[in-house]
Coordinates of C-alpha atoms in Angstrom, one line a residue:
Chain A
X1 CA 0.1 0.1 0.0
X2 CA 1.3 3.4 -1.0
X3 CA 1.9 6.1 1.8
X4 CA -1.3 8.1 0.7
X5 CA -3.5 5.0 1.0
X6 CA -5.1 5.2 -2.5
X7 CA -6.9 2.2 -3.9
X8 CA -8.3 2.4 -7.4
X9 CA -11.6 0.5 -8.2
X10 CA -13.9 0.8 -11.1
X11 CA -14.6 4.3 -12.3
X12 CA -14.1 6.5 -9.3
X13 CA -14.1 6.1 -5.6
X14 CA -17.1 7.2 -3.6
X15 CA -14.8 9.5 -1.8
X16 CA -11.5 10.9 -3.0
X17 CA -9.6 13.3 -0.8
X18 CA -6.4 14.9 -2.1
X19 CA -3.9 17.1 -0.4
X20 CA -6.3 18.3 2.2
X21 CA -5.2 21.1 4.3
X22 CA -7.2 22.4 7.3
X23 CA -6.0 25.4 9.3
X24 CA -7.3 27.1 12.5
X25 CA -5.6 30.5 12.4
X26 CA -1.8 30.0 12.4
X27 CA -2.2 26.1 13.3
X28 CA -2.1 23.6 10.5
X29 CA -4.5 20.7 11.9
X30 CA -4.4 18.6 8.6
X31 CA -1.3 18.8 6.5
X32 CA -1.7 17.6 3.0
X33 CA -3.8 14.5 3.7
X34 CA -5.0 12.2 0.8
X35 CA -7.1 9.0 0.8
X36 CA -9.9 7.3 -1.1
X37 CA -12.9 5.2 0.1
X38 CA -15.1 3.0 -1.9
X39 CA -18.7 2.1 -1.5
X40 CA -19.2 -0.6 1.1
X41 CA -15.7 0.0 2.6
X42 CA -14.6 1.0 6.1
X43 CA -11.5 3.2 6.4
X44 CA -10.3 4.1 9.9
X45 CA -8.6 7.2 10.8
X46 CA -6.5 6.8 14.1
X47 CA -4.1 8.5 16.1
X48 CA -3.7 10.4 19.3
X49 CA -5.7 13.3 20.4
X50 CA -5.0 16.5 18.3
X51 CA -3.6 14.6 15.4
X52 CA -6.0 16.0 12.9
X53 CA -8.4 12.9 12.5
X54 CA -11.7 14.8 13.5
X55 CA -10.6 17.8 11.7
X56 CA -10.2 15.7 8.5
X57 CA -13.7 14.2 9.1
X58 CA -15.2 17.7 9.5
X59 CA -13.4 18.9 6.3
X60 CA -14.8 15.9 4.4
X61 CA -18.3 16.8 5.6
X62 CA -17.6 20.4 4.7
X63 CA -18.6 21.4 8.1
X64 CA -15.0 22.9 8.4
X65 CA -13.9 24.3 5.0
X66 CA -10.4 23.2 4.2
X67 CA -7.7 25.8 3.4
X68 CA -6.7 24.0 0.3
X69 CA -7.1 20.4 -1.4
X70 CA -9.9 18.5 -3.0
X71 CA -12.7 16.7 -1.6
X72 CA -14.5 14.8 -4.3
X73 CA -17.7 12.9 -3.4
X74 CA -19.5 10.8 -5.9
X75 CA -17.4 12.5 -8.5
X76 CA -18.3 16.1 -7.5
X77 CA -15.4 18.3 -6.1
X78 CA -17.1 19.8 -2.9
X79 CA -14.7 22.5 -2.0
X80 CA -15.5 24.6 -4.8
X81 CA -19.4 24.7 -4.1
X82 CA -21.2 27.3 -2.1
X83 CA -23.2 26.2 1.0
X84 CA -26.3 26.5 -1.1
X85 CA -24.9 24.2 -3.9
X86 CA -23.8 21.8 -1.1
X87 CA -27.1 21.4 0.5
X88 CA -28.7 18.8 -1.9
X89 CA -25.5 16.7 -1.5
X90 CA -25.4 16.7 2.5
X91 CA -27.9 14.1 3.1
X92 CA -25.7 11.6 1.3
X93 CA -22.9 12.0 3.6
X94 CA -24.0 12.0 7.3
X95 CA -22.1 12.3 10.7
X96 CA -22.6 10.0 13.7
X97 CA -20.9 11.5 16.8
X98 CA -19.2 10.4 20.0
X99 CA -21.6 11.6 22.4
X100 CA -24.8 9.7 21.9
X101 CA -26.8 12.0 24.3
X102 CA -25.2 15.2 23.0
X103 CA -26.1 14.4 19.4
X104 CA -29.8 14.3 20.1
X105 CA -32.0 17.2 21.0
X106 CA -33.0 16.6 24.8
X107 CA -36.6 17.8 24.0
X108 CA -37.3 15.8 20.8
X109 CA -38.7 12.5 21.3
X110 CA -37.0 9.6 19.4
X111 CA -39.7 9.5 16.7
X112 CA -39.3 13.1 16.0
X113 CA -35.6 13.0 16.1
X114 CA -35.5 10.4 13.3
X115 CA -38.4 12.3 11.4
X116 CA -36.6 15.5 11.2
X117 CA -34.2 14.9 8.4
X118 CA -37.2 13.7 6.3
X119 CA -39.2 16.9 7.2
X120 CA -36.3 19.2 6.6
X121 CA -35.5 17.6 3.2
X122 CA -39.2 17.9 2.1
X123 CA -39.7 14.1 1.9
X124 CA -42.2 13.8 4.8
X125 CA -45.7 12.6 3.5
X126 CA -48.1 9.9 4.4
X127 CA -45.4 7.3 4.5
X128 CA -43.4 9.2 6.9
X129 CA -44.5 7.4 10.1
X130 CA -43.9 3.9 8.5
X131 CA -40.5 5.0 7.4
X132 CA -39.6 6.1 10.9
X133 CA -40.8 2.9 12.2
X134 CA -38.8 0.9 9.6
X135 CA -35.8 2.8 10.5
X136 CA -36.1 2.3 14.2
X137 CA -36.6 -1.3 13.6
X138 CA -33.6 -1.6 11.4
X139 CA -31.3 -0.1 14.4
X140 CA -32.9 -2.4 16.9
X141 CA -35.1 0.1 18.7
X142 CA -38.4 -1.3 20.0
X143 CA -41.5 0.8 18.6
X144 CA -42.5 1.6 22.3
X145 CA -39.3 3.7 22.7
X146 CA -40.5 6.0 19.9
X147 CA -42.2 8.3 22.4
X148 CA -39.3 8.5 24.6
X149 CA -37.0 11.3 25.3
X150 CA -33.1 11.0 25.0
X151 CA -32.6 11.1 28.8
X152 CA -34.9 8.1 29.0
X153 CA -32.7 5.9 26.9
X154 CA -29.3 4.2 27.6
X155 CA -26.3 5.4 26.0
X156 CA -26.3 2.6 23.4
X157 CA -30.0 3.0 22.6
X158 CA -29.2 6.8 22.1
X159 CA -26.3 5.9 19.6
X160 CA -28.8 3.6 17.7
X161 CA -31.4 6.5 17.5
X162 CA -28.5 8.7 16.2
X163 CA -27.6 6.1 13.5
X164 CA -31.3 5.7 12.5
X165 CA -31.5 9.6 12.2
X166 CA -28.4 9.4 9.9
X167 CA -29.9 6.7 7.9
X168 CA -33.2 8.7 7.3
X169 CA -31.2 10.9 4.9
X170 CA -30.4 7.9 2.8
X171 CA -26.6 8.5 2.8
X172 CA -23.9 6.8 1.0
X173 CA -21.3 7.7 3.5
X174 CA -21.4 7.7 7.2
X175 CA -18.6 9.7 9.0
X176 CA -18.5 7.9 12.4
X177 CA -16.5 10.1 15.1
X178 CA -15.6 7.8 17.9
X179 CA -18.9 6.2 17.9
X180 CA -18.4 3.6 20.4
X181 CA -15.8 5.3 22.6
X182 CA -18.1 6.3 25.5
X183 CA -19.9 2.9 25.6
X184 CA -19.4 -0.2 27.8
X185 CA -17.8 -3.2 26.0
X186 CA -20.9 -5.4 25.6
X187 CA -23.0 -2.4 24.4
X188 CA -20.0 -1.3 22.1
X189 CA -20.1 -4.8 20.6
X190 CA -23.9 -4.6 19.8
X191 CA -23.3 -1.1 18.0
X192 CA -20.3 -2.4 16.0
X193 CA -22.5 -5.5 14.9
X194 CA -25.2 -3.2 13.8
X195 CA -22.8 -1.0 12.0
X196 CA -21.5 -4.2 10.1
X197 CA -25.0 -5.4 9.3
X198 CA -26.0 -2.0 7.9
X199 CA -22.9 -2.0 5.8
X200 CA -23.6 -5.4 4.4
X201 CA -27.2 -4.6 3.7
X202 CA -26.9 -1.0 2.3
X203 CA -23.5 -0.8 0.8
X204 CA -22.6 2.1 3.1
X205 CA -19.1 3.6 3.2
X206 CA -17.6 4.3 6.5
X207 CA -15.0 6.9 7.5
X208 CA -14.4 5.6 10.9
X209 CA -12.6 7.7 13.6
X210 CA -11.4 5.7 16.4
X211 CA -8.5 5.6 18.9
X212 CA -8.8 2.1 20.0
X213 CA -6.5 -0.2 17.9
X214 CA -8.2 -3.3 18.7
X215 CA -11.6 -2.1 17.5
X216 CA -9.8 -0.6 14.3
X217 CA -8.3 -3.9 13.5
X218 CA -11.5 -5.8 14.0
X219 CA -13.9 -3.5 12.1
X220 CA -12.0 -1.6 9.5
X221 CA -10.9 -2.8 6.0
X222 CA -8.1 -0.3 6.0
X223 CA -6.6 2.2 8.4
X224 CA -4.6 5.5 8.3
X225 CA -2.6 6.5 11.3
X226 CA -2.2 10.2 11.7
X227 CA 0.0 12.3 13.9
X228 CA 0.5 16.0 13.9
X229 CA -1.8 16.5 10.9
X230 CA 0.0 14.1 8.6
X231 CA -0.6 10.5 7.6
X232 CA 2.2 8.6 9.3
X233 CA 1.2 5.0 8.2
X234 CA -1.4 2.9 6.5
X235 CA -2.5 -0.7 6.9
Chain B
X1 CA -14.3 -14.6 54.7
X2 CA -15.4 -12.3 57.6
X3 CA -12.1 -11.7 59.5
X4 CA -9.5 -9.6 57.8
X5 CA -6.6 -11.6 56.2
X6 CA -3.7 -10.8 58.5
X7 CA -1.6 -9.6 55.8
X8 CA -4.3 -7.5 54.1
X9 CA -3.7 -3.7 54.1
X10 CA -7.4 -2.9 53.3
X11 CA -10.2 -5.5 54.1
X12 CA -13.8 -5.0 52.9
X13 CA -16.6 -7.1 54.2
X14 CA -20.3 -7.0 53.1
X15 CA -20.0 -3.3 51.8
X16 CA -23.3 -2.0 51.0
X17 CA -24.2 1.6 49.8
X18 CA -27.8 2.5 49.7
X19 CA -29.8 5.7 48.5
X20 CA -33.3 6.2 50.0
X21 CA -33.3 2.5 51.4
X22 CA -32.3 1.0 47.9
X23 CA -29.1 -0.9 47.9
X24 CA -26.9 0.2 44.9
X25 CA -23.8 -1.7 46.2
X26 CA -25.1 -4.9 47.5
X27 CA -22.6 -6.7 49.6
X28 CA -19.0 -6.5 48.4
X29 CA -16.2 -8.3 50.2
X30 CA -12.5 -8.3 49.2
X31 CA -8.8 -7.9 50.7
X32 CA -6.1 -5.7 49.1
X33 CA -2.6 -6.7 50.0
X34 CA 0.5 -4.3 50.1
X35 CA 1.9 -3.5 46.5
X36 CA -1.1 -5.4 44.9
X37 CA -3.1 -4.0 41.9
X38 CA -6.6 -5.0 42.4
X39 CA -8.8 -4.0 39.2
X40 CA -12.6 -3.6 39.8
X41 CA -14.4 -4.0 36.6
X42 CA -18.0 -3.9 35.4
X43 CA -20.2 -1.9 33.3
X44 CA -21.8 1.6 33.9
X45 CA -24.1 1.5 37.1
X46 CA -22.5 -1.9 38.5
X47 CA -21.6 0.0 41.6
X48 CA -17.7 0.0 41.1
X49 CA -17.3 3.8 41.4
X50 CA -19.5 3.8 44.5
X51 CA -17.4 0.9 46.0
X52 CA -14.3 3.0 45.5
X53 CA -15.7 6.0 46.9
X54 CA -17.0 4.3 49.9
X55 CA -13.5 3.1 50.7
X56 CA -12.6 6.7 50.8
X57 CA -15.4 7.9 52.9
X58 CA -16.4 10.1 49.9
X59 CA -19.9 9.1 49.1
X60 CA -22.5 11.6 48.2
X61 CA -24.4 13.2 51.2
X62 CA -27.6 11.1 50.5
X63 CA -25.8 7.8 50.5
X64 CA -25.5 5.5 53.4
X65 CA -22.7 2.9 53.7
X66 CA -22.9 -0.2 55.9
X67 CA -20.6 -3.2 56.3
X68 CA -16.9 -3.0 57.1
X69 CA -13.9 -1.3 55.6
X70 CA -10.8 -1.9 57.8
X71 CA -7.3 -0.4 57.2
X72 CA -4.3 -2.0 58.8
X73 CA -2.4 0.4 61.2
X74 CA 1.3 0.2 61.6
X75 CA 0.6 -1.7 64.7
X76 CA -1.1 -4.5 62.8
X77 CA -4.4 -3.7 64.2
X78 CA -7.2 -2.7 62.0
X79 CA -9.2 0.6 61.9
X80 CA -12.8 0.5 60.9
X81 CA -13.6 3.2 58.3
X82 CA -17.4 2.7 57.8
X83 CA -19.1 4.9 60.3
X84 CA -15.8 6.8 61.2
X85 CA -16.0 10.4 62.0
X86 CA -15.5 12.7 58.9
X87 CA -12.6 14.4 60.7
X88 CA -10.8 10.9 61.2
X89 CA -11.6 10.0 57.5
X90 CA -10.2 13.3 56.3
X91 CA -7.1 12.7 58.3
X92 CA -6.6 9.5 56.6
X93 CA -7.2 10.7 53.1
X94 CA -4.0 11.9 51.5
X95 CA -1.9 10.4 54.0
X96 CA -2.9 6.7 53.9
X97 CA -5.6 6.6 51.2
X98 CA -5.5 8.6 48.2
X99 CA -7.7 9.1 45.1
X100 CA -6.8 9.6 41.5
X101 CA -9.9 10.9 40.0
X102 CA -11.2 10.6 36.5
X103 CA -11.2 14.3 35.4
X104 CA -7.7 15.7 36.0
X105 CA -8.7 19.1 35.2
X106 CA -11.4 19.4 37.8
X107 CA -9.1 17.9 40.4
X108 CA -6.7 20.8 40.2
X109 CA -7.5 24.3 41.2
X110 CA -7.1 26.6 38.0
X111 CA -6.2 29.7 40.1
X112 CA -2.9 28.3 41.9
X113 CA 0.4 27.0 40.5
X114 CA 0.6 23.2 40.4
X115 CA 3.6 23.2 42.7
X116 CA 1.7 25.3 45.3
X117 CA -1.1 22.9 45.3
X118 CA 1.1 19.8 45.8
X119 CA 3.1 21.7 48.5
X120 CA -0.2 22.6 50.3
X121 CA -1.1 18.7 50.2
X122 CA 2.3 17.9 51.8
X123 CA 1.7 20.5 54.6
X124 CA -1.9 19.4 55.1
X125 CA -0.5 15.9 56.5
X126 CA 3.0 16.5 57.6
X127 CA 4.5 19.3 59.7
X128 CA 7.3 20.6 57.3
X129 CA 8.6 23.8 56.4
X130 CA 7.4 25.6 53.3
X131 CA 10.8 25.0 51.7
X132 CA 10.6 21.4 52.4
X133 CA 7.1 21.0 51.2
X134 CA 8.2 22.7 48.1
X135 CA 11.1 20.5 47.5
X136 CA 8.8 17.5 48.1
X137 CA 6.4 18.8 45.5
X138 CA 9.0 19.2 42.8
X139 CA 10.4 15.8 43.5
X140 CA 6.9 14.4 43.1
X141 CA 6.5 16.0 39.7
X142 CA 9.8 14.8 38.7
X143 CA 9.0 11.2 39.8
X144 CA 5.9 11.2 37.5
X145 CA 8.0 12.2 34.5
X146 CA 7.4 15.8 34.2
X147 CA 10.6 17.4 32.7
X148 CA 12.0 20.5 34.1
X149 CA 9.9 19.8 37.4
X150 CA 11.1 23.0 39.2
X151 CA 10.0 25.3 36.5
X152 CA 6.8 23.4 35.8
X153 CA 5.9 23.6 39.5
X154 CA 5.4 27.3 39.0
X155 CA 3.0 27.0 36.1
X156 CA -0.8 26.8 36.2
X157 CA -2.8 23.6 35.2
X158 CA -4.0 25.4 32.0
X159 CA -0.4 25.6 31.0
X160 CA -0.1 21.8 31.3
X161 CA -1.1 19.4 28.4
X162 CA -3.9 16.7 29.2
X163 CA -1.3 14.2 29.8
X164 CA 0.8 16.3 32.1
X165 CA -2.3 17.2 34.1
X166 CA -3.1 13.6 34.6
X167 CA 0.4 13.0 35.8
X168 CA 0.2 16.0 38.2
X169 CA -3.0 14.6 39.7
X170 CA -1.0 11.3 40.2
X171 CA 1.9 13.3 41.8
X172 CA -0.7 14.9 44.1
X173 CA -2.1 11.5 45.2
X174 CA 1.2 10.0 45.7
X175 CA 3.1 12.9 47.2
X176 CA 2.5 11.8 50.8
X177 CA 3.3 8.1 50.0
X178 CA -0.1 6.6 50.9
X179 CA -0.6 3.0 51.4
X180 CA -3.7 2.6 49.0
X181 CA -4.2 4.6 45.8
X182 CA -7.7 4.4 44.4
X183 CA -7.7 5.3 40.8
X184 CA -11.2 5.8 39.4
X185 CA -11.3 5.4 35.6
X186 CA -8.1 7.3 35.4
X187 CA -7.5 6.8 31.6
X188 CA -11.1 6.8 30.0
X189 CA -10.7 10.4 28.9
X190 CA -7.3 9.9 27.5
X191 CA -6.2 8.7 24.1
X192 CA -4.4 5.2 23.8
X193 CA -0.9 6.7 24.1
X194 CA -1.6 8.9 27.1
X195 CA -3.4 5.9 28.7
X196 CA -0.3 3.8 28.5
X197 CA 1.9 6.6 29.9
X198 CA -0.7 7.2 32.9
X199 CA -0.7 3.5 33.7
X200 CA 3.0 3.2 33.5
X201 CA 3.5 6.2 35.8
X202 CA 0.8 4.8 38.2
X203 CA 2.6 1.5 38.2
X204 CA 5.8 3.2 38.9
X205 CA 4.5 5.3 41.7
X206 CA 3.0 2.2 43.3
X207 CA 6.4 0.6 43.3
X208 CA 8.2 3.8 44.4
X209 CA 5.9 4.5 47.5
X210 CA 5.0 0.8 48.0
X211 CA 1.4 1.4 47.8
X212 CA -1.6 -1.0 46.8
X213 CA -3.5 0.2 43.8
X214 CA -7.3 -0.2 43.4
X215 CA -8.1 0.5 39.8
X216 CA -11.7 1.0 38.7
X217 CA -12.0 0.6 35.0
X218 CA -14.2 -0.8 32.3
X219 CA -11.3 -1.4 30.0
X220 CA -10.5 -5.1 30.1
X221 CA -7.2 -4.5 28.1
X222 CA -6.0 -2.4 30.9
X223 CA -6.9 -5.1 33.4
X224 CA -5.0 -7.7 31.2
X225 CA -2.0 -5.5 31.2
X226 CA -1.8 -4.1 34.8
X227 CA -3.8 -6.0 37.4
X228 CA -2.7 -8.7 39.7
X229 CA -6.2 -9.5 40.9
X230 CA -9.7 -8.6 39.3
X231 CA -13.0 -8.2 40.9
X232 CA -16.0 -8.3 38.5
X233 CA -19.2 -6.5 39.5
X234 CA -22.6 -6.7 38.2
X235 CA -25.8 -5.0 39.5
X236 CA -23.8 -4.0 42.6
X237 CA -22.4 -7.3 43.6
X238 CA -19.2 -9.2 42.9
X239 CA -19.9 -12.1 40.5
X240 CA -16.3 -13.2 40.3
X241 CA -12.9 -12.4 41.8
X242 CA -9.5 -13.9 41.7
X243 CA -6.0 -13.8 40.1
X244 CA -6.3 -11.6 37.0
X245 CA -4.8 -14.5 34.9
X246 CA -7.3 -17.0 36.1
X247 CA -10.4 -14.8 35.8
X248 CA -9.4 -13.6 32.3
X249 CA -8.1 -16.9 31.0
X250 CA -10.8 -19.2 32.3
X251 CA -13.9 -17.0 33.4
X252 CA -16.2 -18.9 35.6
X253 CA -19.1 -16.5 35.9
X254 CA -21.2 -16.4 32.6
X255 CA -21.3 -12.5 32.9
X256 CA -17.4 -12.4 33.1
X257 CA -17.3 -14.7 30.0
X258 CA -19.8 -12.4 28.1
X259 CA -17.8 -9.3 29.1
X260 CA -14.6 -10.7 27.7
X261 CA -16.3 -12.3 24.7
X262 CA -17.6 -8.9 23.6
X263 CA -14.1 -7.4 23.2
X264 CA -12.7 -7.3 19.7
X265 CA -10.0 -10.2 19.5
X266 CA -6.7 -8.8 20.4
X267 CA -4.5 -10.9 17.9
X268 CA -3.9 -8.8 14.8
X269 CA -6.4 -9.7 12.0
X270 CA -5.1 -10.3 8.6
X271 CA -5.2 -6.9 6.7
X272 CA -8.4 -6.1 4.9
X273 CA -10.7 -6.4 7.8
X274 CA -13.3 -9.2 8.4
X275 CA -16.2 -9.5 6.2
X276 CA -19.7 -11.1 6.8
X277 CA -20.5 -12.9 10.0
X278 CA -16.7 -13.0 10.9
X279 CA -17.1 -9.2 11.8
X280 CA -19.7 -9.9 14.4
X281 CA -18.8 -9.8 18.1
X282 CA -20.5 -11.8 20.7
X283 CA -23.1 -9.7 22.8
X284 CA -24.8 -10.0 26.0
X285 CA -28.4 -9.8 25.3
X286 CA -30.6 -7.5 27.1
X287 CA -29.5 -4.6 29.4
X288 CA -28.5 -4.6 33.3
X289 CA -31.3 -4.2 35.8
X290 CA -31.8 -0.9 37.8
X291 CA -31.2 -1.1 41.6
X292 CA -34.9 -0.7 42.3
X293 CA -35.8 -3.4 39.5
X294 CA -33.8 -6.4 40.4
X295 CA -35.2 -9.5 39.3
X296 CA -35.6 -12.4 41.8
X297 CA -32.8 -14.9 42.0
X298 CA -29.5 -14.1 40.3
X299 CA -29.6 -10.6 38.9
X300 CA -27.8 -11.8 35.9
X301 CA -30.3 -14.6 35.2
X302 CA -32.6 -12.8 32.6
X303 CA -29.5 -12.2 30.2
X304 CA -27.7 -15.5 31.0
X305 CA -27.6 -18.2 28.2
X306 CA -27.0 -20.9 31.1
X307 CA -29.8 -19.7 33.5
X308 CA -32.2 -22.6 34.6
X309 CA -35.0 -22.6 37.0
X310 CA -33.0 -22.4 40.2
X311 CA -31.2 -19.2 39.0
X312 CA -34.4 -17.4 38.6
X313 CA -35.5 -18.3 42.3
X314 CA -32.5 -18.4 44.4
X315 CA -29.7 -15.9 44.6
X316 CA -26.3 -17.6 44.4
X317 CA -23.6 -17.2 47.1
X318 CA -20.0 -16.7 46.6
X319 CA -18.1 -20.1 46.4
X320 CA -14.5 -21.0 45.8
X321 CA -13.8 -22.0 42.2
X322 CA -10.0 -22.3 42.3
X323 CA -7.1 -21.0 44.5
X324 CA -8.2 -17.6 45.6
X325 CA -10.8 -17.6 42.9
X326 CA -14.3 -16.9 44.0
X327 CA -17.5 -17.1 41.7
X328 CA -21.1 -16.1 42.5
X329 CA -23.1 -18.4 40.1
X330 CA -25.1 -21.5 40.5
X331 CA -23.8 -22.9 37.1
X332 CA -20.1 -21.9 37.3
X333 CA -19.0 -25.5 36.7
X334 CA -21.0 -25.7 33.5
X335 CA -19.3 -22.6 32.0
X336 CA -17.5 -24.1 28.8
X337 CA -13.9 -23.1 28.1
X338 CA -15.0 -21.5 24.8
X339 CA -17.4 -19.5 26.6
X340 CA -17.7 -16.7 24.2
X341 CA -19.8 -19.1 22.0
X342 CA -22.6 -18.8 24.4
X343 CA -22.9 -15.2 23.4
X344 CA -22.9 -15.3 19.6
X345 CA -26.0 -13.5 18.3
X346 CA -27.6 -14.1 14.9
X347 CA -27.4 -11.2 12.3
X348 CA -30.4 -9.0 12.3

C-alpha cells in the first residue's frame, strides 16, 4: 500500500480526498492528507488526541472548509461549491458523533428526532410514520421507545437512534467520529455489529474515527494512522 | 471470609451503599494486599465507582454505607472506616488513602500554580517547612516524569497538556506516600498513548511508594496488562474475583465470559478487515437491571444463556472455584472453556 492510501477500483471512488489542508488561524491541523474510500468499505482514521483525525472528518463533510485540497464525493468536487450548492449533497454524507446524548436534542422524542431529516428535506408525507418505524426497527429500537426522550434511553440506545437519524437521509457515506468510545464493552459490541450489518445490507461507506487499535483492527478494511496533521502510516 | 486476612492492608466485608433505602452496592467483600493491583471492573451502573468512593469515605451526602472497611495500622491492628468520624477519615485521606480521579482538570485548582497545590497537600498531613514541602512537591512532579519539574511547578494547570495534568494529579495522590491509591477510571478520557503513559506512571508510583492500587475501570485491556487480581461486579455485587490470569483466562461466571467475549479479539487480524459474520462480536443480550428493579434470584439470570429454574429463584452465594478464585453463580461449573460461543448472536 502506498503511503497516501489510494486504492483504485472501477470508475472513481465514492470519496477521493487529495492534499487536504485544514487550518485554524496559524495552526495547521491537517497537512496534505490524501485518501480514497469506496462504497461498502470502512476506512479508519486513528491517532492520538490532536492528530487531526476529527478535523479531517469535519473537512470531508465540509462542516469545516479546508484551506486547500480537494474533496471529491460521488465525482463532485465539494470544496468549490457554495453552501447552497452543497445542500442537496449533504443528506448523502452523514455524521454519527461520539456523545450519544449530545447528538440528540433533549426535547425531541425519538420518533421526531428520526423524522426531522425527512421533514427538513421535504420528504415527509403519508408514508413518513411507517418510514420512521422501519428505521427504528432497522437499528434495533423497539417501537414503544419512539415516544421516549433521549434522557430516558441508555447510551447504546441513544447511539442507535443517532444512527437511525443518519440513515433517514439515505446516505452513501457515514462519518463515524468515535461512535463507540463512550460505551461499555458489551454495548459497544452490539453497535459495531449493527454497523457491520447495515454496511452489508446497504453498501454504506464508513469513515471511522477511532483511537482504539483493537476495534480498528477488527472493524476496518483499511486504516490510516495520523500524527500532527500528517499521515504517518497505513494498514 | 469475615475476618481480615492478617496480611491484608485493606479489608472490605459485606460493603453496602444505599440511596433512600435502595441498595446500589449489595454486599462487596475483598482484601487488598500491599503492592497489589486490584482491578474493579463492570459496566456503567454496576456500583464500582460507589464501592471505590465508599472506601475513601467520599460518598454523596444522601448515600448510606454499611458493612466493614478496615485499614491496617502500623501496629497491625485494623481501623474501621465505615461509620468513622468525617474528621478521622479526612485525616486518613492523602496520608494513607488517596484518590486519582477521572477528570484531571477538575481535580486541580485553576488559580494556583501546580507546585503550590502539591506543597499544600504535603503540609496538610506533615509538619514540614514551606521550603521542604516545596522540595517534595518538585520531587513528586519529577517522579511522574514531568521534565524540568522545578520550573513546571510554578506553572498553572492550564499551561499543562492533558497528559501532564493527569500526571500532576497522580503526583498529588502519591506525594504523601499513601498505602492505598484508588484510581477511578484514570484513563477513560485519554487517548491510547496517554493511557499507556498514565498507567505506567501509576505502576511506577505504586512501586516507588510501596502502595496498593485499586483500579476502577471498564477497560479489560487495561486489566489484562496491569492487574494482579480482578473483581468483576454486576448489579452492585461481585460475580467473580480472583487472580487476573485465572479470571481472564478461564472465566467461571457467565457474565465475565460475556464481557470478555464482547471485546474485539486482540490478535492482529489479517489486513483487509473481516467481512460478513466473521465481523460480528458476541453480545450479552438485554440490559442490566436498575437497583430498584432487580429480578428475583440471580440478577444476571434474565440475560444469562445458562440460566435454569434455580437461577431465577435463588440468589447464588460466592463459592471457591479455584485458588483465591471466587465465583457467584449456580452454574459456574458448567461454563465451557469456549465461553464466548454462549453469546454469539444471529445477524439482524
